[in-house]
Coordinates of N, CA and C in Angstrom, one line a residue:
M84 N 4.5 13.0 5.9 CA 3.3 13.2 6.0 C 2.6 13.6 4.3
T85 N 2.2 13.0 4.2 CA 0.7 13.5 3.2 C 0.0 14.1 3.5
I86 N 0.1 15.6 3.1 CA -1.4 16.5 3.1 C -1.9 16.8 1.6
E87 N -2.9 16.8 1.3 CA -4.1 16.8 0.4 C -4.4 18.1 0.3
D88 N -5.4 18.9 -0.8 CA -5.6 20.0 -1.2 C -6.3 20.5 0.3
G89 N -6.8 21.5 0.4 CA -7.4 21.7 1.5 C -7.7 21.5 3.4
A90 N -6.3 20.3 3.1 CA -6.2 19.6 4.6 C -5.3 20.5 5.5
F91 N -5.5 20.7 6.8 CA -5.0 21.3 7.5 C -4.7 20.5 9.2
I92 N -3.6 20.8 9.7 CA -3.3 20.5 11.0 C -2.6 21.2 11.5
D93 N -3.3 21.7 12.9 CA -2.9 22.7 13.7 C -1.5 22.3 14.7
G94 N -0.7 23.3 13.9 CA 0.6 23.3 14.3 C 0.6 23.4 15.6
S95 N 0.5 23.6 16.7 CA 0.0 23.1 17.7 C 0.2 21.2 18.4
C96 N -0.4 20.6 17.7 CA -0.3 18.8 17.2 C 1.7 18.1 17.4
T97 N 0.8 17.1 18.1 CA 2.2 16.2 17.6 C 1.9 15.3 17.3
V98 N 3.1 14.9 16.0 CA 3.0 14.0 14.9 C 4.5 13.1 15.7
V99 N 4.3 12.2 15.9 CA 4.9 10.1 16.2 C 5.2 9.9 14.6
E100 N 6.8 9.8 14.3 CA 6.3 8.8 12.0 C 5.2 9.2 11.4
P101 N 6.0 11.1 11.5 CA 5.3 11.9 10.4 C 4.7 11.0 8.7
H102 N 6.0 10.9 8.6 CA 5.5 9.9 7.5 C 4.5 8.7 7.5
G103 N 3.8 8.7 8.5 CA 3.3 7.3 8.3 C 1.5 7.8 8.6
L104 N 1.8 9.5 8.3 CA 0.2 10.3 8.4 C -0.3 10.6 6.8
I105 N -1.5 10.7 7.0 CA -2.1 11.2 5.4 C -3.2 11.3 6.1
L106 N -3.0 12.9 5.2 CA -5.3 13.5 5.1 C -5.4 13.8 4.3
R107 N -6.6 13.7 4.1 CA -7.1 13.3 2.4 C -7.8 14.8 2.6
R108 N -8.0 15.2 1.9 CA -8.5 17.0 0.8 C -10.2 17.0 1.8
G109 N -9.7 18.1 2.8 CA -10.4 19.1 3.7 C -10.4 18.9 5.3
A110 N -9.4 17.1 4.9 CA -9.5 17.0 6.6 C -9.4 18.2 7.2
Y111 N -9.4 18.1 8.7 CA -8.5 18.6 9.8 C -8.8 18.5 10.9
V112 N -7.7 18.9 11.3 CA -6.8 17.4 13.0 C -6.7 19.6 13.8
G113 N -7.8 19.2 14.7 CA -7.1 20.4 15.7 C -6.6 20.6 16.4
A114 N -6.7 22.1 17.2 CA -5.0 21.9 18.4 C -5.3 21.4 19.5
E115 N -3.3 20.9 19.8 CA -3.2 20.1 20.8 C -3.0 18.7 20.8
G116 N -4.0 18.2 19.5 CA -4.0 16.6 19.5 C -2.4 16.0 19.1
F117 N -2.5 14.7 19.5 CA -1.7 13.4 19.6 C -2.0 13.0 18.9
I118 N -0.5 12.3 17.6 CA -1.8 11.1 16.5 C 0.2 10.3 16.4
D119 N 0.4 8.8 16.4 CA 1.3 8.3 16.7 C 1.1 7.6 15.4
A120 N 1.7 7.4 14.1 CA 1.1 7.1 13.3 C 2.5 6.2 12.6
T121 N 2.8 5.7 14.1 CA 3.7 4.4 13.6 C 3.4 3.9 13.0
G122 N 2.6 2.6 12.9 CA 1.7 1.9 12.1 C 0.9 2.1 12.0
G123 N 0.4 3.4 10.6 CA -0.3 4.4 9.4 C -1.8 4.4 10.7
V124 N -1.8 6.0 10.1 CA -2.9 6.6 10.2 C -3.4 7.3 8.8
E125 N -4.6 7.4 8.4 CA -5.6 8.1 7.5 C -6.3 8.5 8.1
I126 N -6.9 9.9 7.4 CA -7.8 10.6 7.9 C -8.2 11.5 6.6
G127 N -9.5 10.4 6.1 CA -10.5 10.7 4.6 C -10.5 12.4 5.1
E128 N -11.8 12.5 3.4 CA -11.7 13.3 3.0 C -13.0 14.0 4.2
A129 N -13.0 15.9 4.2 CA -13.6 16.4 4.9 C -14.5 15.7 6.2
V130 N -12.7 14.9 6.9 CA -13.3 14.6 8.3 C -12.4 15.7 9.4
R131 N -13.8 15.9 10.8 CA -13.0 16.9 11.4 C -12.8 15.8 13.1
I132 N -11.2 16.5 13.3 CA -10.9 16.5 14.5 C -10.8 17.6 15.3
S133 N -11.6 17.5 16.7 CA -11.7 18.3 17.1 C -10.0 18.9 18.5
Y134 N -9.7 19.6 19.4 CA -8.8 19.4 19.8 C -8.9 18.7 21.4
R135 N -7.5 18.5 21.1 CA -6.8 17.2 22.3 C -6.8 16.0 21.9
C136 N -7.3 15.9 20.0 CA -7.8 14.5 20.5 C -6.2 13.2 20.1
M137 N -6.6 11.8 20.5 CA -5.7 11.6 20.9 C -6.2 9.9 19.6
I138 N -5.1 9.9 19.0 CA -4.7 8.7 17.8 C -3.4 8.1 18.0
I139 N -3.7 6.5 18.5 CA -2.7 5.8 18.5 C -2.6 4.4 17.7
S140 N -1.4 3.9 17.2 CA -2.1 3.3 15.9 C -0.4 2.3 15.6
N141 N 0.2 1.7 17.4 CA 1.8 1.3 17.3 C 1.1 0.5 19.1
T142 N 1.2 -0.4 19.2 CA 1.4 -1.0 20.6 C 1.8 -2.0 20.7
H143 N 2.0 -2.8 21.5 CA 2.9 -3.8 22.5 C 2.2 -5.2 22.3
H144 N 3.6 -6.0 22.5 CA 3.1 -7.5 23.0 C 3.1 -7.2 24.4
I145 N 2.5 -8.6 24.8 CA 2.6 -8.2 26.9 C 3.0 -10.2 26.7
S146 N 3.8 -10.4 27.6 CA 5.1 -10.5 27.8 C 3.8 -11.3 29.7
R147 N 5.8 -12.1 30.0 CA 5.5 -12.9 31.1 C 5.0 -11.5 32.4
S148 N 4.8 -11.8 33.6 CA 4.5 -10.9 34.5 C 5.5 -10.3 35.1
V149 N 6.8 -10.5 35.1 CA 8.0 -9.6 35.1 C 8.1 -8.5 33.9
W150 N 7.8 -8.9 32.8 CA 8.5 -7.9 32.2 C 6.3 -7.8 31.2
R151 N 5.7 -7.2 31.9 CA 4.9 -7.2 31.0 C 4.7 -6.5 29.7
R152 N 5.7 -5.8 29.0 CA 6.3 -5.2 27.9 C 7.2 -6.0 26.8
S153 N 6.6 -6.7 25.9 CA 7.2 -7.5 25.7 C 8.7 -7.3 24.4
R154 N 9.9 -7.9 25.0 CA 10.6 -7.5 24.5 C 10.7 -8.0 22.6
E155 N 9.0 -8.7 22.6 CA 9.2 -9.2 21.3 C 8.7 -7.6 20.3
G156 N 9.2 -6.2 20.2 CA 8.7 -5.0 19.5 C 7.8 -4.9 19.7
D157 N 7.3 -4.2 18.6 CA 6.2 -3.2 18.5 C 5.5 -3.8 17.6
R158 N 3.5 -3.8 17.4 CA 3.0 -4.6 16.7 C 1.9 -3.1 16.1
H159 N 2.7 -2.7 15.0 CA 2.3 -1.6 13.8 C 0.4 -1.8 13.5
R160 N -0.7 -1.7 14.3 CA -2.0 -1.2 13.9 C -2.7 0.1 13.5
P161 N -3.2 -0.1 11.7 CA -3.4 1.3 11.0 C -4.5 1.8 12.0
V162 N -4.4 3.3 11.8 CA -5.7 3.7 11.8 C -6.2 4.3 10.9
L163 N -8.3 3.9 11.3 CA -8.3 4.4 9.2 C -9.7 5.1 9.7
I164 N -10.0 6.5 9.4 CA -11.1 7.8 9.8 C -11.8 7.8 8.1
E165 N -12.2 7.3 8.0 CA -12.9 7.6 6.8 C -14.1 9.2 6.2
R166 N -14.2 9.1 5.3 CA -15.1 10.4 4.8 C -16.2 11.0 5.7
G167 N -15.9 12.5 6.2 CA -17.1 12.6 6.5 C -17.4 12.5 8.4
C168 N -16.5 11.6 8.7 CA -16.6 11.8 10.4 C -15.9 13.0 10.9
W169 N -17.0 12.7 12.3 CA -16.6 14.4 13.1 C -16.2 13.6 15.0
L170 N -15.0 14.2 14.7 CA -14.2 13.9 16.6 C -14.7 15.0 17.6
G171 N -15.2 14.8 18.5 CA -15.6 15.5 19.0 C -14.6 16.1 19.8
A172 N -13.9 16.8 20.8 CA -11.9 17.3 21.9 C -12.5 16.0 22.7
G173 N -10.6 15.5 22.8 CA -10.6 14.6 23.5 C -11.0 13.3 23.1
V174 N -11.2 12.8 22.5 CA -11.8 11.5 21.8 C -10.3 11.0 22.3
T175 N -10.0 9.3 22.3 CA -9.2 8.4 21.6 C -9.1 7.7 21.1
L176 N -8.3 7.4 20.0 CA -9.0 6.4 19.1 C -7.5 5.4 19.7
Y177 N -7.5 4.1 19.6 CA -7.4 3.2 19.5 C -6.3 2.2 18.4
P178 N -5.3 1.9 18.9 CA -4.2 0.8 17.9 C -5.6 -0.3 16.6
G179 N -5.8 0.1 15.7 CA -6.6 -0.6 14.8 C -7.9 -0.6 14.4
V180 N -7.9 0.4 15.0 CA -9.7 0.8 15.2 C -9.8 1.7 13.4
T181 N -10.9 1.5 12.8 CA -11.2 2.7 11.3 C -12.9 2.5 11.8
V182 N -12.5 3.8 11.7 CA -14.4 4.9 12.1 C -14.9 4.7 10.9
R183 N -15.7 4.4 10.5 CA -16.4 4.1 9.2 C -17.3 5.3 9.1
E184 N -17.7 5.5 7.4 CA -17.6 7.0 6.9 C -19.2 7.8 7.7
G185 N -19.4 8.9 8.1 CA -20.1 9.9 8.8 C -20.2 9.4 10.3
C186 N -19.1 8.8 10.7 CA -19.7 9.2 11.8 C -19.4 10.7 13.0
V187 N -20.3 10.1 14.0 CA -20.0 11.3 14.9 C -19.7 10.5 16.3
V188 N -18.0 11.3 16.6 CA -17.9 10.4 17.7 C -18.3 11.9 19.2
N189 N -18.5 11.5 20.4 CA -18.9 12.6 21.4 C -17.5 12.7 21.7
A190 N -17.2 13.6 22.0 CA -16.5 14.2 23.5 C -15.7 13.1 24.4
G191 N -14.9 13.4 24.5 CA -14.2 12.7 25.7 C -14.3 10.7 25.6
A192 N -14.8 10.0 24.6 CA -15.1 8.9 23.6 C -14.0 8.2 23.5
V193 N -13.6 6.5 24.1 CA -12.1 5.8 23.8 C -13.0 5.1 23.2
L194 N -12.9 5.0 21.2 CA -12.7 3.9 21.0 C -11.5 3.2 20.4
S195 N -12.2 1.7 21.0 CA -11.1 -0.1 21.2 C -12.0 -0.7 19.9
H196 N -12.8 -0.2 19.1 CA -13.4 -1.2 18.1 C -13.5 0.5 17.0
S197 N -13.7 -0.8 15.9 CA -14.2 -0.5 14.8 C -15.7 -0.1 14.8
T198 N -16.1 1.0 14.4 CA -17.5 1.5 14.3 C -18.7 1.2 13.4
E199 N -19.9 1.7 13.0 CA -20.0 1.2 11.9 C -20.4 2.6 11.0
A200 N -20.9 2.5 9.6 CA -21.2 3.6 9.0 C -22.0 4.4 9.5
N201 N -21.9 5.4 9.3 CA -23.6 7.1 9.9 C -24.0 6.0 11.0
G202 N -23.1 6.5 12.4 CA -23.9 6.6 13.2 C -23.3 7.7 14.6
L203 N -24.0 7.5 15.8 CA -23.7 8.4 17.0 C -22.4 7.4 17.9
Y204 N -21.8 7.5 18.1 CA -20.9 7.0 19.2 C -21.0 8.2 20.3
C205 N -21.0 7.2 21.9 CA -21.0 7.9 22.9 C -20.2 7.5 24.0
P206 N -19.7 8.6 24.8 CA -18.8 8.0 26.2 C -19.6 7.3 26.9
P207 N -18.6 6.8 27.4 CA -17.4 6.6 28.1 C -16.1 5.4 27.2
S208 N -17.6 4.9 26.8 CA -16.7 3.4 26.1 C -17.1 3.4 24.7
A209 N -17.5 4.3 23.6 CA -18.3 4.4 22.5 C -19.0 4.3 22.5
T210 N -20.6 3.6 22.3 CA -21.2 2.8 22.5 C -22.8 3.6 21.8
R211 N -22.5 2.3 20.4 CA -23.5 3.5 19.6 C -25.2 3.8 19.8
I212 N -25.7 4.4 19.4 CA -26.9 5.2 20.5 C -28.0 5.3 19.2
K213 N -27.9 5.3 18.3 CA -28.4 5.8 17.2 C -28.8 5.7 15.9
D214 N -28.8 5.5 14.7 CA -28.2 5.6 13.4 C -28.0 7.7 13.1
L215 N -28.2 7.7 11.7 CA -27.7 8.5 12.0 C -28.0 9.1 9.5
D216 N -28.7 9.7 9.7 CA -29.6 10.4 8.5 C -28.1 10.0 7.6
I217 N -28.3 9.6 6.4 CA -26.8 9.8 5.1 C -28.1 10.6 4.1
T218 N -27.3 11.8 4.0 CA -27.3 13.1 3.0 C -25.7 12.5 2.1
H219 N -26.2 12.3 0.3 CA -25.4 12.7 -0.2 C -25.7 13.6 -1.4
D220 N -25.9 14.8 -0.5 CA -26.2 15.9 -1.2 C -25.4 17.1 -1.2
L221 N -24.7 16.8 -0.5 CA -23.7 18.4 0.1 C -22.2 18.2 -0.5
P222 N -22.4 19.3 -0.9 CA -21.2 18.6 -1.8 C -19.4 19.5 -1.0
L223 N -18.8 18.1 -1.4 CA -17.4 18.6 -1.1 C -16.8 20.1 -0.8
E224 N -17.2 20.9 -1.4 CA -16.3 22.0 -1.3 C -17.2 23.0 0.5
L225 N -18.3 22.9 0.6 CA -18.6 23.0 1.2 C -18.7 22.4 2.9
A226 N -17.7 21.0 2.5 CA -17.9 20.5 3.4 C -16.4 20.4 4.2
A227 N -15.4 21.1 3.4 CA -14.2 20.7 3.6 C -14.4 22.6 4.2
E228 N -14.9 23.4 4.4 CA -14.0 24.2 5.5 C -14.2 24.4 6.6
P229 N -13.7 24.9 7.3 CA -13.0 24.3 8.2 C -14.1 25.1 9.8
A230 N -13.8 23.9 10.9 CA -15.0 24.6 11.8 C -14.8 25.6 12.5

């Protein structure tokens, strides 16, 4: 696990394959989260992740009907959460998803596809409902304080 200056992950989080997890400067991961970093997970600068979020970077091939989970092995699909994002409580990110810079994903949403930058995404299927203002004058030091 790589943890840069000012980053924090709550001790109650479960991390599968911690060597695949990168927490950038000022990132914060709240209580009772689950991160499967088998395929790689990078949490960007000043990202806030609320409690009970699930991030999955590993999936499986689908096979014939008598054995749906293929014996061909796992499919690693990295997850990236770019700078300045906020994931509300209970958000789930599926393998291969990128949450672009400045997004807010409301509590309980499930993201199976990557987002566009600076959008508000709401449950149940994390549909973008509006554009968010872009501000470039917020010092990273202010953004990095724990929520």
